[in-house]
Amino acid sequence: MSFDRRHGITPLRHSRVYALLGSAAPREKPRDSRTLFAFRQLTLSTPFRFPTAPSFAHKGADRQVKEVKKISQETFDESVQDNIDMFDMDREEAIKESIEQFELMKVDITGISTHITAEEEAATPVVAAIDLLKDYAQFDTISVEDMIANLEIVSEQCADKDCQSIAGRNQAVTVVCVIMEKLNHPDSGAAQETVLALLSCFMALLKNSQDNKDRVSEKHAAVLCVCARKYVDNTEVLTSAMKCICRSCVATETSKEAFWFEPIDIADLVLSSLRSFTSDKDMLLVLCMTVRCLVADDDMRTPASGAFKRGRKMAEYGAVPALLGPMAEYNEDPDVLSSLYATLNIIINDSVAKNVRKEKGLAIIRKGFLQHKSHSDAARNGVSLLRSLAGNDDLKIDMLRTETLQAVVAVTKEHFDDEAICAQCAMFFAAVSLRQPDNVEALMKVGFAELIMNVMKTHAAHEETQRQCCHAIRNAVARDYKKEYVPKFVELGAEGAANNVTRRFPRCGDISRACVRDLGFEYEGSLVGRPAHELMHDAQTPENDGQTMT
C-alpha cells in the first residue's frame, strides 16, 4: 500500500512503477546488426553488404558487459501520470517523485526527457526535421538544400540535452548514416558541403551523449570509414570524419569494437592516412588522437577491455615506424612530440618495445625528450613512454648506456612541483630499477635517494605518487646484497615515510609494507596485516594503525 508523503507518512514505492519497469521495452542493443537499421517507418534502399561476423575483439568468453536497467520514454511518462492521478500531485512534483523512484531502483534514466511527454516529443522541431530526413533517405522527397537545412536544425537542437536525447531515440544517428551511405556511392556526385553537413550533424548527435554513442555499431562505423576513404585526399572532410570516429569511441567500448570490425580495416585507414599527412601538423594531431581513441581503455562501465588486442593490431599494421618518423621530423615542436609520445605509449607491449628497439626508436625519443624537457606535456608524456618501454630488459640496459636515467632525474628536478610528472618519474624509476642493479648504481650516483624522498615529502597527499615512490625504493634495495643503499634510505626517513603511506592510504598498504620489509624492518604481525576494509575504516585515525614496529 502506498501513501502520499503529504499525509506525513513516508511512501512506499507503489507497485505500479515496478509493473511499468517490468513491462518496459528492453534496452536497445546497438551491436545487433540485424535490428539496428530496422526503422519503424523506413526501409533501406541500399542495404549494407558487410558480413555480420564479430570482430577479433569479441573472441573469447571473458568479455562480460555489465547489465544496466533502462526504461523507455513511455514508461517514464506513465509513471509521472500515475503520480498525478493517484496522489494528486502537480506535474513538477510528479516528475521529481518518478525520478527518485527509478533512481532507488538503480534505473539509468539518462537519455530520458523528464520535462515533456511522448506526445509532446513528437511535435518538437527536432523530430519534424528527422522525419523529413527519413523521407529523403528513402524517397528523395525533398531537395538536397532542404536536407542540409534539416541537418542544421538537428545540429542546432542537439545543443539542448533533452533534444539530443529525443533525436537519438528517434534514430537520428542511423538516419544520418543512411544518407551518408547514399552519398558514399561513386555516382552520387555529392558536394563537399553536403558531406561536411552530415559529419557535423553526426558530431552534434554524439557530443556528451553516452546513449547516442552506444548506438554506434559496425554498420555506422563502416559508413564513416567508407566516407573517409572516399575523401582521403580532401583534408577538410578527412579531418571531420576522423573527429567523428574519435567522438564515437571516447569512453565507449562497444563503439571501439565496432570500428575494429575486420572488414572495416580501421588500422590500415588511419595509419596510411598518418603516413600520407606527415607534413600536415593539424592533420597529424587529429590522426594521433584517432589512434588513441580507437585503442584506449577508457570505458569504466565494462569490467574488461580489448585495448591490448587493439594496440597489438595497430602495431601489426606498422604503427611504430609510422609514429617514429614524425617524431624525428617534428623534433622542434613539443606539442606534436607530446601527442606522438602519448600515441605510441598507448600501444606499447613487449613486442612493440622490441620493435622500437629494432627501429632505433629510443635515440629518437630521447633526443626530443631532452630538447623539450621544460615543456610540461612533452615531459609528462615522454617519461610515461619511457616508463612503458622500460618493461623490456634490453631497453633498460640501453637506457643506462644512453644516460636516459640521468635525463629523467633532471626532468624530475625541473618539474618538482608537478605531482603528475613526479608520479610518472617515480613509475619510471621503479621500472628501470627492477632486476637491474647497474641501473640502481647509476641512479644512486646522481642523487636518486635524496630525490625520491623529497618527492615523497613534497607530494605527501598524492596517493599514486606515494605508491610509486615505495615501488622505486623497494626495487632499488631489493638486490642490495651488500647493503650499500639501505642505510642511505633509512637515514633519509624512508621507513617513516612508508609507514605514513600505510596509515594515510590503506590501498597502498601492500607495497608500503613490502618497502618497509625490504629496508630491513619487521612487523610483529604478518606482512599482510589487518584486512583492507578495516584499514580503510581506521584511515581517519592515523594514531591507531594496528602495527608496531620493532
Coordinates of C-alpha atoms in Angstrom, one line a residue:
M1 CA 0.0 0.0 0.0
S2 CA 1.3 3.5 -0.9
F3 CA 0.7 6.7 0.9
D4 CA 1.1 10.3 -0.1
R5 CA 4.0 11.8 1.8
R6 CA 1.9 14.9 2.3
H7 CA -0.1 12.9 4.9
G8 CA 3.1 12.7 7.0
I9 CA 3.9 9.1 6.1
T10 CA 7.0 8.1 4.1
P11 CA 5.6 6.5 1.0
L12 CA 6.4 3.0 -0.2
R13 CA 7.2 3.0 -3.9
H14 CA 3.9 2.0 -5.5
S15 CA 3.8 -1.3 -7.3
R16 CA 2.6 0.4 -10.5
V17 CA 6.2 1.7 -11.0
Y18 CA 7.6 -1.8 -10.7
A19 CA 4.9 -3.0 -13.1
L20 CA 5.9 -0.3 -15.6
L21 CA 9.6 -1.2 -15.2
G22 CA 8.8 -4.8 -15.8
S23 CA 6.8 -4.0 -18.9
A24 CA 9.4 -1.6 -20.2
A25 CA 10.8 -2.1 -23.7
P26 CA 14.2 -3.9 -23.5
R27 CA 17.2 -1.8 -23.8
E28 CA 18.3 -1.2 -27.4
K29 CA 21.2 -3.4 -28.4
P30 CA 23.2 -1.3 -30.9
R31 CA 25.6 -4.1 -31.6
D32 CA 22.9 -6.3 -33.1
S33 CA 23.4 -5.6 -36.8
R34 CA 20.1 -7.4 -37.8
T35 CA 17.9 -5.0 -35.9
L36 CA 19.9 -1.7 -35.7
F37 CA 18.7 -0.4 -39.1
A38 CA 15.1 -1.6 -38.8
F39 CA 13.3 1.7 -38.7
R40 CA 9.7 1.9 -37.7
Q41 CA 8.8 3.6 -41.0
L42 CA 11.9 3.4 -43.1
T43 CA 13.3 0.6 -45.2
L44 CA 16.9 0.9 -46.5
S45 CA 17.0 1.4 -50.3
T46 CA 20.7 0.4 -50.4
P47 CA 21.3 -2.3 -47.7
F48 CA 24.7 -2.9 -46.3
R49 CA 26.6 -5.9 -47.6
F50 CA 29.2 -6.4 -44.8
P51 CA 29.1 -9.9 -43.1
T52 CA 27.9 -9.9 -39.6
A53 CA 30.8 -11.9 -38.0
P54 CA 32.1 -10.4 -34.8
S55 CA 35.4 -8.5 -34.7
F56 CA 38.6 -10.1 -33.2
A57 CA 37.9 -8.1 -30.0
H58 CA 34.9 -10.4 -29.4
K59 CA 36.8 -13.6 -29.4
G60 CA 36.7 -15.4 -26.1
A61 CA 34.1 -15.7 -23.5
D62 CA 35.8 -13.4 -21.0
R63 CA 34.2 -10.2 -22.3
Q64 CA 31.3 -9.6 -20.0
V65 CA 29.4 -6.3 -20.2
K66 CA 27.6 -5.0 -17.1
E67 CA 23.8 -5.0 -17.4
V68 CA 22.2 -1.6 -16.9
K69 CA 18.5 -1.2 -16.2
K70 CA 16.9 1.1 -18.8
I71 CA 13.4 2.3 -19.4
S72 CA 11.6 3.8 -22.3
Q73 CA 10.2 7.3 -22.5
E74 CA 6.7 5.9 -22.5
T75 CA 7.4 4.1 -19.2
F76 CA 8.7 7.3 -17.5
D77 CA 5.6 9.3 -18.8
E78 CA 3.2 6.6 -17.4
S79 CA 5.0 6.8 -14.1
V80 CA 4.6 10.6 -14.0
Q81 CA 0.9 10.3 -14.9
D82 CA 0.3 7.7 -12.2
N83 CA 1.8 10.1 -9.6
I84 CA -0.6 12.8 -10.8
D85 CA -3.7 10.6 -10.9
M86 CA -3.1 8.5 -7.7
F87 CA -1.5 11.1 -5.4
D88 CA -3.0 14.4 -6.8
M89 CA 0.5 15.8 -7.4
D90 CA 1.2 18.7 -9.7
R91 CA 3.4 17.9 -12.7
E92 CA 6.7 19.1 -11.4
E93 CA 6.3 17.2 -8.1
A94 CA 5.2 14.1 -10.0
I95 CA 8.3 14.2 -12.2
K96 CA 10.6 14.6 -9.2
E97 CA 8.9 11.7 -7.5
S98 CA 9.3 9.5 -10.5
I99 CA 13.0 10.3 -10.9
E100 CA 13.5 9.4 -7.2
Q101 CA 11.6 6.1 -7.6
F102 CA 13.7 5.0 -10.6
E103 CA 16.9 6.1 -9.0
L104 CA 16.1 4.0 -5.9
M105 CA 15.6 1.0 -8.2
K106 CA 19.0 1.6 -9.8
V107 CA 17.5 2.5 -13.2
D108 CA 19.6 4.6 -15.6
I109 CA 17.3 7.4 -16.8
T110 CA 20.0 9.2 -18.8
G111 CA 18.5 9.9 -22.3
I112 CA 15.0 10.2 -20.9
S113 CA 13.3 13.6 -21.4
T114 CA 12.0 14.4 -17.9
H115 CA 10.1 17.6 -18.9
I116 CA 7.9 16.5 -21.9
T117 CA 5.7 13.6 -22.7
A118 CA 6.0 11.3 -25.7
E119 CA 3.1 13.1 -27.4
E120 CA 4.8 16.5 -26.9
E121 CA 8.1 15.0 -28.1
A122 CA 6.6 14.0 -31.4
A123 CA 5.7 17.7 -32.0
T124 CA 9.2 19.1 -31.4
P125 CA 11.2 20.6 -34.2
V126 CA 14.0 18.1 -34.0
V127 CA 11.6 15.2 -34.6
A128 CA 10.0 17.0 -37.5
A129 CA 13.4 17.5 -39.0
I130 CA 14.4 13.9 -38.5
D131 CA 11.1 12.7 -40.2
L132 CA 12.0 14.8 -43.3
L133 CA 15.5 13.4 -43.3
K134 CA 14.0 9.9 -43.2
D135 CA 11.9 10.8 -46.2
Y136 CA 15.0 12.0 -48.1
A137 CA 16.9 8.8 -47.1
Q138 CA 14.1 6.6 -48.5
F139 CA 12.3 8.5 -51.3
D140 CA 14.4 11.7 -52.1
T141 CA 11.1 13.6 -51.5
I142 CA 13.0 16.8 -50.5
S143 CA 15.8 18.7 -52.2
V144 CA 19.5 18.4 -51.2
E145 CA 19.2 22.1 -49.9
D146 CA 16.3 21.2 -47.7
M147 CA 18.1 18.1 -46.5
I148 CA 21.1 20.2 -45.5
A149 CA 18.8 22.7 -43.8
N150 CA 17.2 20.0 -41.7
L151 CA 20.6 18.6 -40.8
E152 CA 21.4 22.1 -39.5
I153 CA 18.2 22.1 -37.5
V154 CA 19.1 18.8 -35.9
S155 CA 22.6 20.1 -35.1
E156 CA 21.3 23.3 -33.5
Q157 CA 18.6 21.4 -31.5
C158 CA 21.2 19.0 -30.1
A159 CA 22.8 21.8 -28.2
D160 CA 19.9 21.1 -25.7
K161 CA 20.4 17.8 -23.9
D162 CA 16.8 16.8 -24.0
C163 CA 16.5 17.4 -27.7
Q164 CA 19.7 15.5 -28.2
S165 CA 18.2 12.5 -26.3
I166 CA 15.0 12.8 -28.4
A167 CA 17.0 12.8 -31.6
G168 CA 18.8 9.7 -30.5
R169 CA 15.6 7.8 -29.6
N170 CA 14.2 8.8 -33.0
Q171 CA 17.1 7.1 -34.8
A172 CA 18.8 10.3 -35.9
V173 CA 22.3 8.6 -35.7
T174 CA 21.1 5.9 -38.1
V175 CA 19.3 8.2 -40.4
V176 CA 22.4 10.4 -40.9
C177 CA 24.5 7.3 -41.7
V178 CA 21.9 6.0 -44.2
I179 CA 22.1 9.3 -46.0
M180 CA 25.9 9.3 -45.8
E181 CA 25.9 5.8 -47.3
K182 CA 23.9 7.0 -50.3
L183 CA 26.4 9.9 -50.8
N184 CA 29.3 7.4 -50.5
H185 CA 28.3 5.9 -53.8
P186 CA 30.7 6.7 -56.6
D187 CA 27.9 8.1 -58.7
S188 CA 26.3 10.2 -56.1
G189 CA 28.1 13.4 -57.1
A190 CA 27.8 14.8 -53.6
A191 CA 29.3 18.2 -52.9
Q192 CA 31.8 18.6 -50.2
E193 CA 29.5 21.0 -48.2
T194 CA 26.8 18.2 -48.1
V195 CA 29.2 15.7 -46.7
L196 CA 30.6 18.1 -44.1
A197 CA 27.0 18.9 -43.0
L198 CA 26.3 15.2 -42.4
L199 CA 29.5 14.8 -40.5
S200 CA 28.8 17.9 -38.4
C201 CA 25.3 16.6 -37.6
F202 CA 26.8 13.3 -36.6
M203 CA 29.2 15.1 -34.3
A204 CA 26.4 17.1 -32.7
L205 CA 24.4 14.0 -32.0
L206 CA 27.2 12.3 -30.2
K207 CA 28.6 15.3 -28.2
N208 CA 28.4 14.5 -24.5
S209 CA 25.7 11.8 -25.1
Q210 CA 26.7 8.4 -23.9
D211 CA 23.4 6.9 -25.1
N212 CA 23.9 8.1 -28.6
K213 CA 27.5 6.8 -28.7
D214 CA 26.2 3.4 -27.5
R215 CA 24.0 3.3 -30.6
V216 CA 27.1 3.3 -33.0
S217 CA 27.5 -0.2 -34.4
E218 CA 29.6 -1.9 -37.1
K219 CA 27.3 -0.5 -39.8
H220 CA 27.6 3.1 -38.7
A221 CA 31.4 2.6 -38.4
A222 CA 31.6 1.1 -41.9
V223 CA 29.8 4.1 -43.4
L224 CA 32.1 6.6 -41.6
C225 CA 35.2 4.7 -42.8
V226 CA 34.0 4.4 -46.4
C227 CA 33.4 8.2 -46.3
A228 CA 36.9 8.8 -45.0
R229 CA 38.4 6.5 -47.7
K230 CA 36.4 8.2 -50.5
Y231 CA 37.7 11.7 -49.4
V232 CA 41.1 10.6 -48.3
D233 CA 42.7 13.3 -50.4
N234 CA 40.4 16.0 -49.0
T235 CA 41.9 17.3 -45.8
E236 CA 38.8 19.0 -44.5
V237 CA 36.4 16.1 -45.0
L238 CA 39.0 13.5 -43.7
T239 CA 39.6 15.7 -40.6
S240 CA 35.8 15.8 -39.9
A241 CA 35.5 12.0 -40.5
M242 CA 38.4 11.3 -38.1
K243 CA 36.9 13.5 -35.4
C244 CA 33.6 11.7 -35.8
I245 CA 35.4 8.4 -35.2
C246 CA 37.1 9.9 -32.1
R247 CA 33.8 11.1 -30.7
S248 CA 32.2 7.8 -31.3
C249 CA 34.9 5.9 -29.4
V250 CA 35.6 8.1 -26.4
A251 CA 34.7 6.1 -23.3
T252 CA 32.6 3.7 -25.3
E253 CA 34.0 0.1 -25.6
T254 CA 31.2 -1.1 -27.9
S255 CA 31.9 1.6 -30.4
K256 CA 35.6 0.9 -30.4
E257 CA 34.9 -2.7 -31.1
A258 CA 32.5 -1.7 -33.9
F259 CA 35.3 0.2 -35.7
W260 CA 37.6 -2.8 -35.3
F261 CA 35.1 -5.0 -37.2
E262 CA 37.6 -6.7 -39.5
P263 CA 36.2 -5.8 -43.0
I264 CA 36.4 -2.1 -42.0
D265 CA 40.2 -2.4 -41.7
I266 CA 40.4 0.8 -39.5
A267 CA 44.1 0.3 -38.6
D268 CA 45.1 0.5 -42.3
L269 CA 42.9 3.5 -42.9
V270 CA 44.3 5.6 -40.0
L271 CA 47.9 4.6 -40.4
S272 CA 48.0 5.0 -44.1
S273 CA 46.5 8.5 -43.6
L274 CA 49.1 9.2 -41.0
R275 CA 51.9 8.4 -43.4
S276 CA 50.4 10.5 -46.1
F277 CA 49.8 13.6 -44.0
T278 CA 53.0 13.6 -42.0
S279 CA 53.8 17.1 -43.3
D280 CA 50.4 18.5 -42.2
K281 CA 50.7 19.3 -38.5
D282 CA 47.0 19.7 -37.8
M283 CA 46.0 16.5 -39.6
L284 CA 48.8 14.7 -37.9
L285 CA 47.5 15.7 -34.4
V286 CA 43.9 14.6 -35.4
L287 CA 45.2 11.2 -36.6
C288 CA 47.2 10.7 -33.4
M289 CA 44.1 11.4 -31.4
T290 CA 42.2 8.9 -33.5
V291 CA 44.7 6.2 -32.8
R292 CA 44.4 6.9 -29.1
C293 CA 40.6 6.9 -29.1
L294 CA 40.5 3.7 -31.0
V295 CA 42.8 1.8 -28.6
A296 CA 42.4 3.4 -25.2
D297 CA 40.8 1.5 -22.3
D298 CA 38.6 4.4 -21.0
D299 CA 35.1 2.9 -20.6
M300 CA 34.7 2.4 -16.9
R301 CA 31.3 0.7 -17.4
T302 CA 33.0 -2.5 -18.6
P303 CA 34.9 -4.9 -16.4
A304 CA 37.4 -5.8 -19.2
S305 CA 38.7 -4.2 -22.4
G306 CA 40.1 -5.2 -25.7
A307 CA 42.7 -2.4 -25.6
F308 CA 45.6 -4.9 -25.6
K309 CA 44.4 -6.6 -28.8
R310 CA 43.7 -3.3 -30.4
G311 CA 47.1 -2.0 -29.6
R312 CA 48.7 -5.2 -31.0
K313 CA 46.7 -4.9 -34.2
M314 CA 47.9 -1.3 -34.6
A315 CA 51.5 -2.5 -34.2
E316 CA 51.0 -5.2 -36.8
Y317 CA 49.9 -2.6 -39.3
G318 CA 53.2 -0.7 -38.8
A319 CA 52.3 1.9 -36.1
V320 CA 55.8 2.0 -34.7
P321 CA 57.7 3.3 -37.8
A322 CA 54.6 5.4 -38.7
L323 CA 55.0 7.3 -35.4
L324 CA 58.8 7.3 -35.1
G325 CA 59.1 9.0 -38.5
P326 CA 57.1 12.1 -37.5
M327 CA 59.0 12.2 -34.1
A328 CA 62.2 12.8 -36.0
E329 CA 60.6 15.3 -38.4
Y330 CA 58.9 17.4 -35.6
N331 CA 61.8 17.4 -33.3
E332 CA 61.5 21.1 -32.8
D333 CA 57.7 21.1 -32.0
P334 CA 56.9 20.0 -28.4
D335 CA 53.2 19.9 -28.9
V336 CA 53.4 17.4 -31.8
L337 CA 56.1 15.4 -29.9
S338 CA 53.8 15.2 -26.8
S339 CA 51.0 13.8 -29.0
L340 CA 53.2 11.3 -30.7
Y341 CA 54.6 10.1 -27.3
A342 CA 51.1 9.6 -25.9
T343 CA 50.0 7.8 -29.1
L344 CA 53.0 5.4 -29.1
N345 CA 52.7 4.8 -25.4
I346 CA 49.1 3.6 -25.7
I347 CA 50.1 0.6 -27.9
I348 CA 53.2 -0.4 -26.0
N349 CA 53.7 -4.1 -25.1
D350 CA 56.8 -6.2 -25.0
S351 CA 56.7 -7.0 -28.7
V352 CA 56.2 -3.3 -29.6
A353 CA 59.0 -2.4 -27.3
K354 CA 61.3 -4.8 -29.2
N355 CA 60.2 -3.2 -32.4
V356 CA 61.0 0.2 -31.1
R357 CA 64.5 -1.0 -30.2
K358 CA 64.9 -2.6 -33.6
E359 CA 63.9 0.8 -35.3
K360 CA 66.4 2.6 -33.0
G361 CA 63.5 4.5 -31.6
L362 CA 65.0 5.1 -28.2
A363 CA 67.5 7.6 -29.6
I364 CA 64.7 9.5 -31.5
I365 CA 62.5 9.6 -28.4
R366 CA 65.4 10.7 -26.1
K367 CA 66.5 13.5 -28.4
G368 CA 63.1 15.2 -28.5
F369 CA 62.5 14.5 -24.8
L370 CA 65.8 16.2 -23.8
Q371 CA 65.3 19.1 -26.1
H372 CA 61.8 19.9 -24.6
K373 CA 62.1 18.7 -21.1
S374 CA 60.9 22.0 -19.8
H375 CA 57.6 21.6 -21.7
S376 CA 55.3 20.0 -19.2
D377 CA 53.2 18.0 -21.6
A378 CA 56.2 16.7 -23.6
A379 CA 58.0 15.9 -20.3
R380 CA 55.0 14.0 -18.8
N381 CA 54.1 12.0 -21.9
G382 CA 57.8 11.4 -22.7
V383 CA 58.5 10.0 -19.2
S384 CA 55.4 7.9 -19.4
L385 CA 56.5 6.4 -22.8
L386 CA 60.0 5.7 -21.4
R387 CA 58.4 4.0 -18.4
S388 CA 56.4 1.8 -20.6
L389 CA 59.5 0.9 -22.7
A390 CA 61.4 0.1 -19.5
G391 CA 59.3 -3.0 -19.2
N392 CA 61.7 -4.5 -21.7
D393 CA 65.0 -5.6 -20.1
D394 CA 67.1 -4.9 -23.2
L395 CA 65.8 -1.3 -23.3
K396 CA 66.6 -0.9 -19.6
I397 CA 70.2 -1.6 -20.4
D398 CA 70.1 0.8 -23.4
M399 CA 68.7 3.5 -21.2
L400 CA 71.7 3.1 -18.9
R401 CA 74.1 3.3 -21.8
T402 CA 72.5 6.4 -23.3
E403 CA 72.2 8.2 -19.9
T404 CA 68.4 8.3 -20.2
L405 CA 68.2 7.6 -16.4
Q406 CA 70.1 10.8 -15.7
A407 CA 67.8 12.7 -18.1
V408 CA 64.7 11.6 -16.2
V409 CA 66.4 12.6 -12.9
A410 CA 66.9 16.1 -14.4
V411 CA 63.3 16.2 -15.5
T412 CA 62.1 15.3 -12.0
K413 CA 64.1 18.1 -10.5
E414 CA 62.9 20.6 -13.1
H415 CA 59.2 19.7 -12.6
F416 CA 59.4 19.0 -8.9
D417 CA 56.1 20.8 -8.1
D418 CA 54.1 18.9 -10.7
E419 CA 52.7 15.9 -9.0
A420 CA 51.6 14.2 -12.3
I421 CA 55.1 14.4 -13.7
C422 CA 56.7 13.3 -10.4
A423 CA 54.3 10.3 -10.3
Q424 CA 55.4 9.3 -13.9
C425 CA 59.0 9.7 -13.0
A426 CA 58.6 7.5 -9.9
M427 CA 57.0 4.9 -12.1
F428 CA 60.0 5.1 -14.4
F429 CA 62.5 4.7 -11.6
A430 CA 60.6 1.7 -10.3
A431 CA 60.6 0.1 -13.7
V432 CA 64.2 0.7 -14.6
S433 CA 65.4 -0.5 -11.1
L434 CA 63.6 -3.8 -11.3
R435 CA 66.2 -6.6 -11.6
Q436 CA 68.8 -4.1 -12.8
P437 CA 71.5 -3.4 -10.1
D438 CA 73.6 -1.5 -12.6
N439 CA 70.8 0.9 -13.2
V440 CA 70.3 1.4 -9.4
E441 CA 74.0 2.1 -9.0
A442 CA 73.9 4.8 -11.8
L443 CA 70.8 6.4 -10.2
M444 CA 72.3 6.5 -6.7
K445 CA 75.4 8.3 -8.1
V446 CA 73.2 11.2 -9.3
G447 CA 71.2 11.6 -6.0
F448 CA 68.3 9.3 -6.5
A449 CA 67.8 8.6 -2.8
E450 CA 67.5 12.2 -1.9
L451 CA 65.3 13.0 -4.9
I452 CA 62.8 10.2 -4.3
M453 CA 62.5 11.1 -0.6
N454 CA 62.0 14.8 -1.4
V455 CA 59.3 13.8 -3.8
M456 CA 57.5 11.7 -1.1
K457 CA 57.7 14.6 1.3
T458 CA 56.5 17.3 -1.2
H459 CA 53.6 15.3 -2.6
A460 CA 52.6 13.5 0.6
A461 CA 48.9 14.0 -0.3
H462 CA 49.1 12.4 -3.7
E463 CA 48.4 8.6 -3.4
E464 CA 49.7 7.4 -6.7
T465 CA 53.0 9.3 -6.3
Q466 CA 53.4 7.8 -2.8
R467 CA 52.7 4.3 -4.1
Q468 CA 55.2 4.6 -7.0
C469 CA 57.9 6.0 -4.7
C470 CA 57.5 3.0 -2.4
H471 CA 57.9 0.8 -5.5
A472 CA 61.0 2.6 -6.6
I473 CA 62.6 2.4 -3.1
R474 CA 61.8 -1.3 -2.8
N475 CA 63.2 -2.1 -6.3
A476 CA 66.3 -0.1 -5.5
V477 CA 67.1 -2.0 -2.3
A478 CA 65.7 -5.5 -3.2
R479 CA 69.0 -6.6 -4.7
D480 CA 71.3 -4.5 -2.5
Y481 CA 73.0 -7.6 -1.1
K482 CA 76.0 -5.6 0.2
K483 CA 73.6 -3.2 2.0
E484 CA 75.2 -0.2 0.4
Y485 CA 72.0 1.7 -0.3
V486 CA 69.7 0.7 2.6
P487 CA 71.4 2.9 5.2
K488 CA 71.1 5.9 3.0
F489 CA 67.3 5.5 2.6
V490 CA 66.9 4.8 6.4
E491 CA 68.9 7.9 7.2
L492 CA 66.6 10.0 4.9
G493 CA 63.5 8.6 6.7
A494 CA 62.2 6.0 4.2
E495 CA 60.9 3.8 7.0
G496 CA 58.7 6.5 8.5
A497 CA 57.6 7.7 5.0
A498 CA 56.5 4.2 4.1
N499 CA 54.6 3.8 7.4
N500 CA 52.8 7.1 6.8
V501 CA 51.7 5.8 3.4
T502 CA 50.2 2.7 5.1
R503 CA 48.3 4.9 7.5
R504 CA 47.2 7.5 5.1
F505 CA 46.4 5.4 2.0
P506 CA 45.2 1.9 3.1
R507 CA 45.0 0.7 -0.5
C508 CA 48.8 1.2 -0.8
G509 CA 49.4 -0.9 2.3
D510 CA 50.7 -3.9 0.3
I511 CA 53.6 -2.1 -1.3
S512 CA 54.4 0.2 1.6
R513 CA 54.7 -2.8 4.0
A514 CA 56.8 -4.6 1.4
C515 CA 59.0 -1.5 1.2
V516 CA 59.5 -1.5 5.0
R517 CA 60.3 -5.2 4.9
D518 CA 63.0 -4.7 2.2
L519 CA 64.5 -1.9 4.2
G520 CA 65.2 -4.5 6.9
F521 CA 62.4 -3.8 9.3
E522 CA 59.8 -6.3 10.5
Y523 CA 56.3 -6.2 11.8
E524 CA 55.3 -8.1 14.9
G525 CA 52.3 -9.4 12.9
S526 CA 52.2 -10.8 9.4
L527 CA 53.2 -8.7 6.4
V528 CA 49.6 -8.7 5.2
G529 CA 48.4 -7.2 8.5
R530 CA 44.7 -6.4 9.1
P531 CA 42.1 -6.8 6.4
A532 CA 41.9 -3.9 3.9
H533 CA 38.4 -2.9 4.9
E534 CA 39.5 -2.5 8.5
L535 CA 42.4 -0.4 7.4
M536 CA 40.2 1.8 5.3
H537 CA 37.8 2.2 8.2
D538 CA 40.6 3.3 10.5
A539 CA 42.3 5.5 7.9
Q540 CA 40.9 8.7 9.6
T541 CA 42.8 7.8 12.8
P542 CA 46.5 7.6 11.9
E543 CA 47.5 7.1 15.6
N544 CA 45.9 3.7 15.5
D545 CA 47.2 1.7 12.5
G546 CA 47.3 -1.6 14.3
Q547 CA 51.0 -2.1 13.7
T548 CA 54.0 -1.9 16.0
M549 CA 57.5 -1.5 14.5
T550 CA 60.4 -3.3 16.1

